[in-house]
mmCIF file of C-alpha atoms (C1' of nucleotides) in Angstrom:
data_model
loop_
_atom_site.group_PDB
_atom_site.id
_atom_site.type_symbol
_atom_site.label_atom_id
_atom_site.label_comp_id
_atom_site.label_asym_id
_atom_site.label_seq_id
_atom_site.Cartn_x
_atom_site.Cartn_y
_atom_site.Cartn_z
ATOM 1 C CA MET A 1 -6.317 -27.338 22.701
ATOM 2 C CA SER A 2 -5.295 -23.623 22.519
ATOM 3 C CA LYS A 3 -1.246 -25.005 21.787
ATOM 4 C CA GLU A 4 -3.144 -26.369 18.865
ATOM 5 C CA PHE A 5 -3.936 -22.407 18.227
ATOM 6 C CA GLU A 6 -0.785 -21.046 18.517
ATOM 7 C CA GLN A 7 0.461 -23.414 16.195
ATOM 8 C CA LYS A 8 -1.871 -22.743 13.125
ATOM 9 C CA GLY A 9 -1.378 -18.489 14.194
ATOM 10 C CA GLU A 10 2.454 -19.464 13.678
ATOM 11 C CA LYS A 11 1.761 -21.498 10.644
ATOM 12 C CA LYS A 12 -0.446 -18.917 8.935
ATOM 13 C CA SER A 13 2.043 -15.962 9.109
ATOM 14 C CA GLU A 14 4.918 -18.139 7.626
ATOM 15 C CA GLU A 15 2.643 -18.960 4.785
ATOM 16 C CA LEU A 16 2.160 -14.746 4.147
ATOM 17 C CA LEU A 17 5.647 -13.752 4.612
ATOM 18 C CA PHE A 18 7.087 -16.316 2.307
ATOM 19 C CA SER A 19 5.640 -18.344 -0.493
ATOM 20 C CA SER A 20 6.381 -22.069 0.068
ATOM 21 C CA SER A 21 5.624 -22.344 -3.867
ATOM 22 C CA CYS A 22 8.673 -21.054 -4.784
ATOM 23 C CA PRO A 23 11.111 -23.937 -6.199
ATOM 24 C CA PRO A 24 14.474 -23.381 -4.532
ATOM 25 C CA GLU A 25 15.533 -23.152 -8.625
ATOM 26 C CA ASP A 26 13.837 -20.317 -9.024
ATOM 27 C CA ILE A 27 15.428 -18.744 -6.374
ATOM 28 C CA VAL A 28 18.375 -15.820 -7.411
ATOM 29 C CA PHE A 29 19.687 -13.092 -5.842
ATOM 30 C CA ASP A 30 19.745 -9.705 -6.770
ATOM 31 C CA ALA A 31 23.070 -8.397 -5.751
ATOM 32 C CA GLU A 32 22.448 -4.694 -6.438
ATOM 33 C CA ARG A 33 19.284 -4.332 -3.997
ATOM 34 C CA GLY A 34 20.555 -7.113 -1.594
ATOM 35 C CA GLU A 35 17.061 -9.500 -2.319
ATOM 36 C CA TYR A 36 16.642 -12.661 -2.382
ATOM 37 C CA ILE A 37 13.985 -13.039 -5.658
ATOM 38 C CA CYS A 38 12.075 -15.676 -6.818
ATOM 39 C CA ALA A 39 12.622 -15.856 -10.669
ATOM 40 C CA SER A 40 9.327 -17.312 -11.357
ATOM 41 C CA THR A 41 7.293 -14.907 -9.469
ATOM 42 C CA GLY A 42 9.232 -11.610 -8.545
ATOM 43 C CA GLU A 43 8.597 -12.101 -4.906
ATOM 44 C CA VAL A 44 10.958 -11.126 -2.427
ATOM 45 C CA LEU A 45 12.101 -13.815 0.020
ATOM 46 C CA GLU A 46 14.513 -12.267 1.727
ATOM 47 C CA SER A 47 15.639 -8.434 2.033
ATOM 48 C CA ARG A 48 17.276 -7.772 4.571
ATOM 49 C CA LEU A 49 20.871 -8.294 3.538
ATOM 50 C CA VAL A 50 23.557 -5.483 3.158
ATOM 51 C CA SER A 51 24.758 -4.690 -0.444
ATOM 52 C CA GLN A 52 28.990 -4.837 -0.731
ATOM 53 C CA GLY A 53 29.467 -1.780 -3.179
ATOM 54 C CA PRO A 54 30.325 1.656 -2.310
ATOM 55 C CA GLU A 55 27.787 3.916 -0.956
ATOM 56 C CA TRP A 56 26.851 6.599 -2.855
ATOM 57 C CA ARG A 57 29.381 9.770 -3.589
ATOM 58 C CA ALA A 58 27.900 13.176 -2.331
ATOM 59 C CA PHE A 59 27.930 15.780 -4.802
ATOM 60 C CA THR A 60 26.350 19.322 -3.378
ATOM 61 C CA PRO A 61 26.316 20.036 0.020
ATOM 62 C CA GLU A 62 22.828 19.005 0.579
ATOM 63 C CA GLU A 63 23.705 15.439 -0.253
ATOM 64 C CA LYS A 64 26.502 15.548 1.553
ATOM 65 C CA GLU A 65 24.827 16.638 4.967
ATOM 66 C CA LYS A 66 22.620 13.918 4.160
ATOM 67 C CA ARG A 67 24.439 11.404 3.163
ATOM 68 C CA SER A 68 21.295 9.198 2.107
ATOM 69 C CA ARG A 69 21.559 5.541 0.689
ATOM 70 C CA VAL A 70 19.874 6.467 -2.460
ATOM 71 C CA GLY A 71 20.751 3.835 -5.125
ATOM 72 C CA GLY A 72 22.110 0.655 -5.652
ATOM 73 C CA PRO A 73 26.144 0.725 -5.982
ATOM 74 C CA LEU A 74 28.056 2.722 -9.106
ATOM 75 C CA SER A 75 27.677 0.446 -11.950
ATOM 76 C CA PRO A 76 29.156 0.203 -15.353
ATOM 77 C CA THR A 77 26.175 1.609 -16.801
ATOM 78 C CA VAL A 78 26.258 5.150 -15.387
ATOM 79 C CA HIS A 79 28.392 7.616 -17.383
ATOM 80 C CA ASP A 80 31.215 8.217 -15.822
ATOM 81 C CA ARG A 81 31.280 5.788 -12.960
ATOM 82 C CA GLY A 82 32.177 9.039 -10.684
ATOM 83 C CA LEU A 83 35.603 9.172 -12.199
ATOM 84 C CA ALA A 84 35.069 11.935 -14.491
ATOM 85 C CA THR A 85 38.000 14.988 -14.694
ATOM 86 C CA VAL A 86 37.367 17.343 -12.517
ATOM 87 C CA ILE A 87 37.451 21.268 -13.494
ATOM 88 C CA ASP A 88 39.629 22.636 -10.171
ATOM 89 C CA TRP A 89 39.268 25.478 -9.015
ATOM 90 C CA ARG A 90 42.846 26.860 -9.476
ATOM 91 C CA ASP A 91 42.655 29.694 -12.006
ATOM 92 C CA ARG A 92 45.888 27.994 -13.976
ATOM 93 C CA ASP A 93 46.578 26.264 -17.221
ATOM 94 C CA ALA A 94 48.509 23.100 -17.226
ATOM 95 C CA SER A 95 51.698 24.325 -16.982
ATOM 96 C CA GLY A 96 50.968 26.547 -13.371
ATOM 97 C CA LYS A 97 50.784 29.939 -15.291
ATOM 98 C CA LYS A 98 47.589 31.926 -14.654
ATOM 99 C CA LEU A 99 45.214 32.774 -16.879
ATOM 100 C CA GLU A 100 43.915 35.603 -18.844
ATOM 101 C CA PRO A 101 40.654 36.689 -17.653
ATOM 102 C CA LYS A 102 38.822 36.214 -20.714
ATOM 103 C CA LYS A 103 40.231 32.300 -20.335
ATOM 104 C CA ARG A 104 39.435 32.429 -16.190
ATOM 105 C CA LEU A 105 35.330 33.489 -17.303
ATOM 106 C CA GLU A 106 35.300 30.861 -19.364
ATOM 107 C CA PHE A 107 36.199 28.337 -17.175
ATOM 108 C CA LEU A 108 34.209 29.475 -14.611
ATOM 109 C CA ARG A 109 31.144 29.115 -17.358
ATOM 110 C CA TYR A 110 32.715 24.927 -17.839
ATOM 111 C CA ARG A 111 32.777 24.509 -14.167
ATOM 112 C CA LYS A 112 29.256 25.796 -13.481
ATOM 113 C CA TRP A 113 28.139 23.224 -16.305
ATOM 114 C CA GLN A 114 29.838 20.215 -14.955
ATOM 115 C CA ILE A 115 28.459 20.654 -11.541
ATOM 116 C CA ARG A 116 25.181 20.952 -12.687
ATOM 117 C CA SER A 117 25.241 17.845 -15.142
ATOM 118 C CA ARG A 118 26.434 15.930 -12.073
ATOM 119 C CA ILE A 119 23.517 17.405 -10.461
ATOM 120 C CA GLN A 120 21.108 16.445 -13.273
ATOM 121 C CA SER A 121 22.993 13.052 -13.617
ATOM 122 C CA SER A 122 21.837 12.290 -9.794
ATOM 123 C CA TYR A 123 18.259 12.760 -10.501
ATOM 124 C CA ASP A 124 18.871 10.370 -13.415
ATOM 125 C CA ARG A 125 20.187 8.117 -11.634
ATOM 126 C CA ASN A 126 17.343 8.333 -8.945
ATOM 127 C CA LEU A 127 14.430 7.911 -11.783
ATOM 128 C CA ALA A 128 16.388 5.042 -13.371
ATOM 129 C CA GLN A 129 16.288 3.166 -10.369
ATOM 130 C CA ALA A 130 12.751 4.502 -9.716
ATOM 131 C CA MET A 131 11.810 2.875 -12.676
ATOM 132 C CA ASN A 132 12.928 -0.120 -12.382
ATOM 133 C CA GLU A 133 11.187 -0.794 -9.343
ATOM 134 C CA LEU A 134 7.983 0.565 -10.781
ATOM 135 C CA GLU A 135 8.538 -2.086 -13.372
ATOM 136 C CA LYS A 136 8.717 -4.705 -10.662
ATOM 137 C CA ILE A 137 5.727 -3.828 -8.991
ATOM 138 C CA SER A 138 3.552 -3.489 -12.381
ATOM 139 C CA ASN A 139 4.454 -7.071 -12.937
ATOM 140 C CA ILE A 140 3.683 -8.179 -10.113
ATOM 141 C CA LEU A 141 0.588 -6.427 -9.358
ATOM 142 C CA ARG A 142 -0.670 -6.638 -13.383
ATOM 143 C CA LEU A 143 -0.534 -3.174 -13.761
ATOM 144 C CA ASN A 144 -1.737 -1.709 -17.003
ATOM 145 C CA LYS A 145 0.039 0.927 -19.013
ATOM 146 C CA ALA A 146 -1.509 3.867 -18.487
ATOM 147 C CA VAL A 147 -1.919 3.518 -15.059
ATOM 148 C CA LYS A 148 1.989 2.635 -15.301
ATOM 149 C CA GLU A 149 2.519 5.835 -17.289
ATOM 150 C CA GLU A 150 0.527 7.719 -14.228
ATOM 151 C CA ALA A 151 2.768 6.487 -11.429
ATOM 152 C CA ALA A 152 6.188 7.625 -12.720
ATOM 153 C CA ILE A 153 4.270 11.006 -14.369
ATOM 154 C CA ILE A 154 3.243 11.295 -10.551
ATOM 155 C CA TYR A 155 6.747 10.215 -9.462
ATOM 156 C CA ARG A 156 8.804 12.703 -11.806
ATOM 157 C CA LYS A 157 7.092 15.308 -10.122
ATOM 158 C CA ALA A 158 7.402 14.367 -6.716
ATOM 159 C CA VAL A 159 11.584 14.369 -7.840
ATOM 160 C CA GLU A 160 11.326 17.675 -8.859
ATOM 161 C CA ARG A 161 9.757 18.657 -5.897
ATOM 162 C CA GLY A 162 12.302 17.467 -3.627
ATOM 163 C CA LEU A 163 9.305 14.981 -1.930
ATOM 164 C CA VAL A 164 11.773 12.135 -2.677
ATOM 165 C CA ARG A 165 14.860 13.447 -0.512
ATOM 166 C CA GLY A 166 14.765 12.019 3.085
ATOM 167 C CA ARG A 167 12.422 8.608 2.148
ATOM 168 C CA SER A 168 12.933 5.420 0.502
ATOM 169 C CA ILE A 169 12.542 5.072 -3.365
ATOM 170 C CA GLU A 170 10.691 2.601 -2.899
ATOM 171 C CA SER A 171 8.166 3.813 -0.319
ATOM 172 C CA VAL A 172 7.643 6.795 -2.772
ATOM 173 C CA VAL A 173 7.482 4.885 -5.823
ATOM 174 C CA ALA A 174 4.288 2.752 -4.158
ATOM 175 C CA ALA A 175 3.060 5.641 -3.175
ATOM 176 C CA ALA A 176 2.543 7.365 -6.724
ATOM 177 C CA VAL A 177 1.470 4.199 -7.890
ATOM 178 C CA TYR A 178 -1.625 3.928 -5.194
ATOM 179 C CA VAL A 179 -2.112 6.961 -6.459
ATOM 180 C CA ALA A 180 -2.042 6.247 -10.164
ATOM 181 C CA CYS A 181 -4.149 3.324 -9.317
ATOM 182 C CA ARG A 182 -6.829 5.385 -7.544
ATOM 183 C CA LEU A 183 -7.119 8.449 -10.669
ATOM 184 C CA LYS A 184 -7.398 5.218 -12.842
ATOM 185 C CA HIS A 185 -9.710 3.841 -10.796
ATOM 186 C CA PHE A 186 -7.771 0.598 -10.640
ATOM 187 C CA PRO A 187 -8.540 -1.177 -7.676
ATOM 188 C CA ARG A 188 -5.402 -2.084 -6.137
ATOM 189 C CA THR A 189 -5.511 -1.427 -2.258
ATOM 190 C CA LEU A 190 -2.907 -0.307 -0.252
ATOM 191 C CA ASP A 191 -1.913 -3.334 1.262
ATOM 192 C CA GLU A 192 -1.664 -5.127 -1.594
ATOM 193 C CA ILE A 193 0.918 -2.570 -2.693
ATOM 194 C CA ALA A 194 2.679 -2.736 0.509
ATOM 195 C CA TYR A 195 3.043 -6.343 0.698
ATOM 196 C CA TYR A 196 5.166 -6.478 -2.475
ATOM 197 C CA THR A 197 7.417 -3.908 -1.768
ATOM 198 C CA LYS A 198 10.338 -3.632 0.575
ATOM 199 C CA ALA A 199 8.903 -0.051 2.255
ATOM 200 C CA ASN A 200 5.757 -0.860 5.293
ATOM 201 C CA ARG A 201 2.255 0.232 5.023
ATOM 202 C CA LYS A 202 3.261 3.060 7.024
ATOM 203 C CA GLU A 203 5.541 4.397 4.997
ATOM 204 C CA ILE A 204 4.340 4.357 1.815
ATOM 205 C CA ALA A 205 0.527 5.874 3.133
ATOM 206 C CA ARG A 206 2.810 8.665 4.700
ATOM 207 C CA CYS A 207 3.858 9.729 1.061
ATOM 208 C CA TYR A 208 1.024 8.947 0.041
ATOM 209 C CA ARG A 209 -0.861 11.662 2.073
ATOM 210 C CA LEU A 210 2.576 14.254 1.487
ATOM 211 C CA LEU A 211 2.347 13.460 -2.577
ATOM 212 C CA VAL A 212 -1.928 14.320 -2.825
ATOM 213 C CA ARG A 213 -0.889 17.306 -0.214
ATOM 214 C CA GLU A 214 2.018 18.305 -1.967
ATOM 215 C CA LEU A 215 1.423 17.610 -5.740
ATOM 216 C CA GLN A 216 -2.404 18.888 -5.161
ATOM 217 C CA ILE A 217 -3.788 15.682 -6.844
ATOM 218 C CA LYS A 218 -7.096 15.996 -6.818
ATOM 219 C CA VAL A 219 -7.808 12.173 -5.690
ATOM 220 C CA PRO A 220 -11.633 10.896 -6.246
ATOM 221 C CA LEU A 221 -13.132 9.110 -3.355
ATOM 222 C CA ALA A 222 -12.861 5.331 -3.449
ATOM 223 C CA ASN A 223 -15.392 3.696 -5.385
ATOM 224 C CA PRO A 224 -16.213 0.700 -4.744
ATOM 225 C CA ILE A 225 -18.011 -0.089 -7.681
ATOM 226 C CA ASP A 226 -14.238 -0.476 -8.910
ATOM 227 C CA TYR A 227 -13.482 -3.281 -7.161
ATOM 228 C CA ILE A 228 -16.446 -5.365 -7.852
ATOM 229 C CA SER A 229 -15.456 -6.725 -11.308
ATOM 230 C CA ARG A 230 -12.311 -8.133 -10.268
ATOM 231 C CA MET A 231 -13.561 -9.700 -7.092
ATOM 232 C CA ALA A 232 -16.314 -11.288 -9.091
ATOM 233 C CA SER A 233 -13.462 -12.480 -11.490
ATOM 234 C CA LEU A 234 -11.865 -14.039 -8.652
ATOM 235 C CA LEU A 235 -15.207 -15.676 -7.729
ATOM 236 C CA ASP A 236 -15.788 -17.160 -11.019
ATOM 237 C CA LEU A 237 -18.917 -14.874 -10.958
ATOM 238 C CA SER A 238 -21.520 -13.999 -14.569
ATOM 239 C CA GLY A 239 -21.191 -10.396 -15.653
ATOM 240 C CA LYS A 240 -25.270 -10.818 -13.965
ATOM 241 C CA VAL A 241 -23.673 -10.896 -10.772
ATOM 242 C CA MET A 242 -21.534 -7.858 -11.107
ATOM 243 C CA LYS A 243 -24.509 -5.757 -12.268
ATOM 244 C CA THR A 244 -26.545 -6.504 -9.776
ATOM 245 C CA ALA A 245 -24.132 -6.138 -7.445
ATOM 246 C CA ALA A 246 -22.959 -2.556 -9.186
ATOM 247 C CA GLU A 247 -26.921 -1.451 -8.815
ATOM 248 C CA ILE A 248 -27.129 -2.394 -5.142
ATOM 249 C CA LEU A 249 -23.944 -0.284 -4.290
ATOM 250 C CA GLN A 250 -25.135 2.887 -6.573
ATOM 251 C CA LYS A 251 -28.750 2.963 -4.686
ATOM 252 C CA ALA A 252 -26.645 1.900 -1.662
ATOM 253 C CA ARG A 253 -24.730 5.431 -2.289
ATOM 254 C CA GLU A 254 -28.083 7.489 -2.950
ATOM 255 C CA LYS A 255 -29.238 6.457 0.291
ATOM 256 C CA ALA A 256 -26.171 7.848 1.858
ATOM 257 C CA ILE A 257 -24.759 4.361 3.979
ATOM 258 C CA THR A 258 -21.462 4.390 2.270
ATOM 259 C CA ALA A 259 -19.555 7.264 3.106
ATOM 260 C CA GLY A 260 -16.970 6.370 6.186
ATOM 261 C CA LYS A 261 -17.165 2.645 5.399
ATOM 262 C CA ASP A 262 -14.284 0.134 3.932
ATOM 263 C CA PRO A 263 -14.758 0.061 0.297
ATOM 264 C CA ALA A 264 -14.549 -3.307 -0.399
ATOM 265 C CA GLY A 265 -16.250 -4.448 2.775
ATOM 266 C CA LEU A 266 -19.527 -2.574 0.975
ATOM 267 C CA ALA A 267 -17.906 -4.440 -2.532
ATOM 268 C CA ALA A 268 -18.097 -7.863 -0.671
ATOM 269 C CA ALA A 269 -21.666 -7.279 0.431
ATOM 270 C CA ALA A 270 -23.139 -5.915 -2.094
ATOM 271 C CA ILE A 271 -21.847 -9.104 -4.197
ATOM 272 C CA TYR A 272 -23.009 -11.398 -1.007
ATOM 273 C CA ILE A 273 -26.384 -9.529 -1.667
ATOM 274 C CA ALA A 274 -26.216 -10.063 -5.283
ATOM 275 C CA THR A 275 -24.977 -13.940 -5.148
ATOM 276 C CA LEU A 276 -28.101 -14.421 -3.308
ATOM 277 C CA LEU A 277 -30.552 -12.684 -5.427
ATOM 278 C CA GLU A 278 -28.994 -14.671 -8.779
ATOM 279 C CA GLY A 279 -28.917 -18.029 -7.224
ATOM 280 C CA GLU A 280 -25.256 -18.063 -7.484
ATOM 281 C CA LYS A 281 -24.264 -18.241 -3.737
ATOM 282 C CA LYS A 282 -21.180 -18.032 -2.439
ATOM 283 C CA THR A 283 -19.886 -17.801 1.327
ATOM 284 C CA GLN A 284 -19.555 -14.982 3.244
ATOM 285 C CA LYS A 285 -15.896 -16.533 4.205
ATOM 286 C CA GLU A 286 -15.466 -16.782 0.060
ATOM 287 C CA ILE A 287 -16.250 -13.487 -0.175
ATOM 288 C CA ALA A 288 -14.372 -12.229 2.616
ATOM 289 C CA ALA A 289 -11.048 -13.546 1.546
ATOM 290 C CA VAL A 290 -11.144 -12.059 -1.712
ATOM 291 C CA ALA A 291 -12.285 -8.478 -0.275
ATOM 292 C CA GLY A 292 -9.163 -8.531 2.248
ATOM 293 C CA VAL A 293 -11.927 -7.880 4.853
ATOM 294 C CA THR A 294 -13.464 -10.191 7.363
ATOM 295 C CA GLU A 295 -16.478 -12.485 7.227
ATOM 296 C CA VAL A 296 -18.004 -9.960 10.226
ATOM 297 C CA THR A 297 -17.119 -6.723 8.126
ATOM 298 C CA VAL A 298 -19.317 -8.443 5.068
ATOM 299 C CA ARG A 299 -22.120 -9.551 7.314
ATOM 300 C CA ASN A 300 -22.355 -6.322 9.294
ATOM 301 C CA ARG A 301 -22.748 -4.166 5.715
ATOM 302 C CA TYR A 302 -24.962 -6.975 4.995
ATOM 303 C CA LYS A 303 -27.226 -5.916 6.774
ATOM 304 C CA GLU A 304 -27.160 -2.379 7.053
ATOM 305 C CA ILE A 305 -27.892 -2.549 2.838
ATOM 306 C CA VAL A 306 -30.362 -5.200 3.254
ATOM 307 C CA SER A 307 -32.321 -3.118 5.848
ATOM 308 C CA GLN A 308 -31.988 0.249 4.587
ATOM 309 C CA LEU A 309 -32.554 -0.677 0.754
ATOM 310 C CA LYS A 310 -35.833 -2.782 1.769
ATOM 311 C CA LEU A 311 -34.595 -5.608 0.046
ATOM 312 C CA ASP A 312 -35.770 -9.189 -0.494
ATOM 313 C CA ILE A 313 -33.595 -11.936 0.030
ATOM 314 C CA PRO A 314 -34.741 -14.990 -1.220
ATOM 315 C CA GLY A 315 -35.554 -17.607 1.978
ATOM 316 C CA GLU A 316 -35.924 -14.827 4.196
ATOM 317 C "C1'" DA B 1 -19.838 -30.396 9.415
ATOM 318 C "C1'" DA B 2 -19.958 -26.142 7.875
ATOM 319 C "C1'" DG B 3 -22.164 -21.795 7.188
ATOM 320 C "C1'" DA B 4 -24.863 -17.954 9.756
ATOM 321 C "C1'" DC B 5 -24.854 -14.984 13.193
ATOM 322 C "C1'" DG B 6 -23.940 -11.404 16.818
ATOM 323 C "C1'" DA B 7 -22.079 -10.018 20.973
ATOM 324 C "C1'" DA B 8 -18.155 -8.499 23.011
ATOM 325 C "C1'" DA B 9 -13.292 -7.147 23.691
ATOM 326 C "C1'" DG B 10 -8.937 -6.236 21.265
ATOM 327 C "C1'" DT B 11 -6.340 -2.636 16.990
ATOM 328 C "C1'" DG B 12 -4.521 0.649 14.317
ATOM 329 C "C1'" DG B 13 -5.719 5.267 12.071
ATOM 330 C "C1'" DT B 14 -7.959 9.879 12.136
ATOM 331 C "C1'" DT B 15 -8.978 14.087 14.583
ATOM 332 C "C1'" DG B 16 -9.330 17.484 17.765
ATOM 333 C "C1'" DA B 17 -7.783 20.418 21.960
ATOM 334 C "C1'" DT C 1 0.858 14.964 22.195
ATOM 335 C "C1'" DC C 2 -2.075 13.262 24.184
ATOM 336 C "C1'" DA C 3 -7.134 11.349 24.264
ATOM 337 C "C1'" DA C 4 -11.312 10.233 22.287
ATOM 338 C "C1'" DC C 5 -13.259 8.142 18.494
ATOM 339 C "C1'" DA C 6 -15.119 4.780 14.577
ATOM 340 C "C1'" DA C 7 -14.139 1.128 11.677
ATOM 341 C "C1'" DC C 8 -12.458 -3.431 11.564
ATOM 342 C "C1'" DT C 9 -10.927 -7.410 13.097
ATOM 343 C "C1'" DT C 10 -10.757 -11.350 16.620
ATOM 344 C "C1'" DT C 11 -12.649 -14.678 18.920
ATOM 345 C "C1'" DC C 12 -15.978 -17.531 20.317
ATOM 346 C "C1'" DG C 13 -20.904 -19.105 21.324
ATOM 347 C "C1'" DT C 14 -25.149 -20.233 19.685
ATOM 348 C "C1'" DC C 15 -28.629 -20.977 15.891
ATOM 349 C "C1'" DT C 16 -29.368 -22.997 11.501
ATOM 350 C "C1'" DT C 17 -29.222 -26.021 7.220
#
DNA sequence: AAGACGAAAGTGGTTGA
DNA sequence: TCAACAACTTTCGTCTT
């Protein structure tokens, strides 16, 4: 008996990690990121492989100290491949003669600019990789252009403020995406974003709070109404149900029973009630599944809302 | 047989000392 | 850093359709 349950549980968690629907011929290896990816869905299948490429070089003292692995190995797409001429510190010309003071100052300027341009280029490379990551996430999560651009802007600000240093690009990008979703009322949960990213949920959540705090972004409270259209379409429900569910949520909000509750759970309960009222019944299980909560939560919210709003449920 | 319900214990995250 | 806490999940027994 208990053995049966164990096996069931294992199977379930495996399904969560790997899509069995990915045919072998679709699996491609992304050497730069060290991942096996399903070419048709973009799903990362195995990501703990170590890239054989060189570490990033340290350009500035800070970088030297950290020597963090910020990106992929150098590639031909990087403008100088790290091999550009360095203006050295000896103030002599090619024949070893000392430079005149005027010339010396000139070279001093050159050196300064060269260093600056290199820091600039590391910034660019960081951005390039981040945008690559953003592109990937956007495609999987079906983000619209506005959200994507918002995320890019947020990420740029984060880089400018030096918030990425010491954190992985992926987690900061994921956090930026989440912030953008919230700002644009685009219903994607943190869990969904975390699921499709290498960074784990905890790390993303931490970055998210950091971004909100450091960039002074005022994120509107998650509004359950934003979730309705998405859930309803996943359940093949009519616009009428959506409208009813939205009205229920609006009333529930006025009764102040929505504070501190999981917005997805609230939306799920509202939809459940709406289906009962409109005669398009779905089971709690189905609704809970698309909302990413359990039946129990749907039930609890459902009970609260019905009693608070004194709704008449057909067949009660 | 499947769905709904609810009690009880467990989990992960937040808050405040 | 730790404990208290609220919300949510898991699990399971029971009732209803």
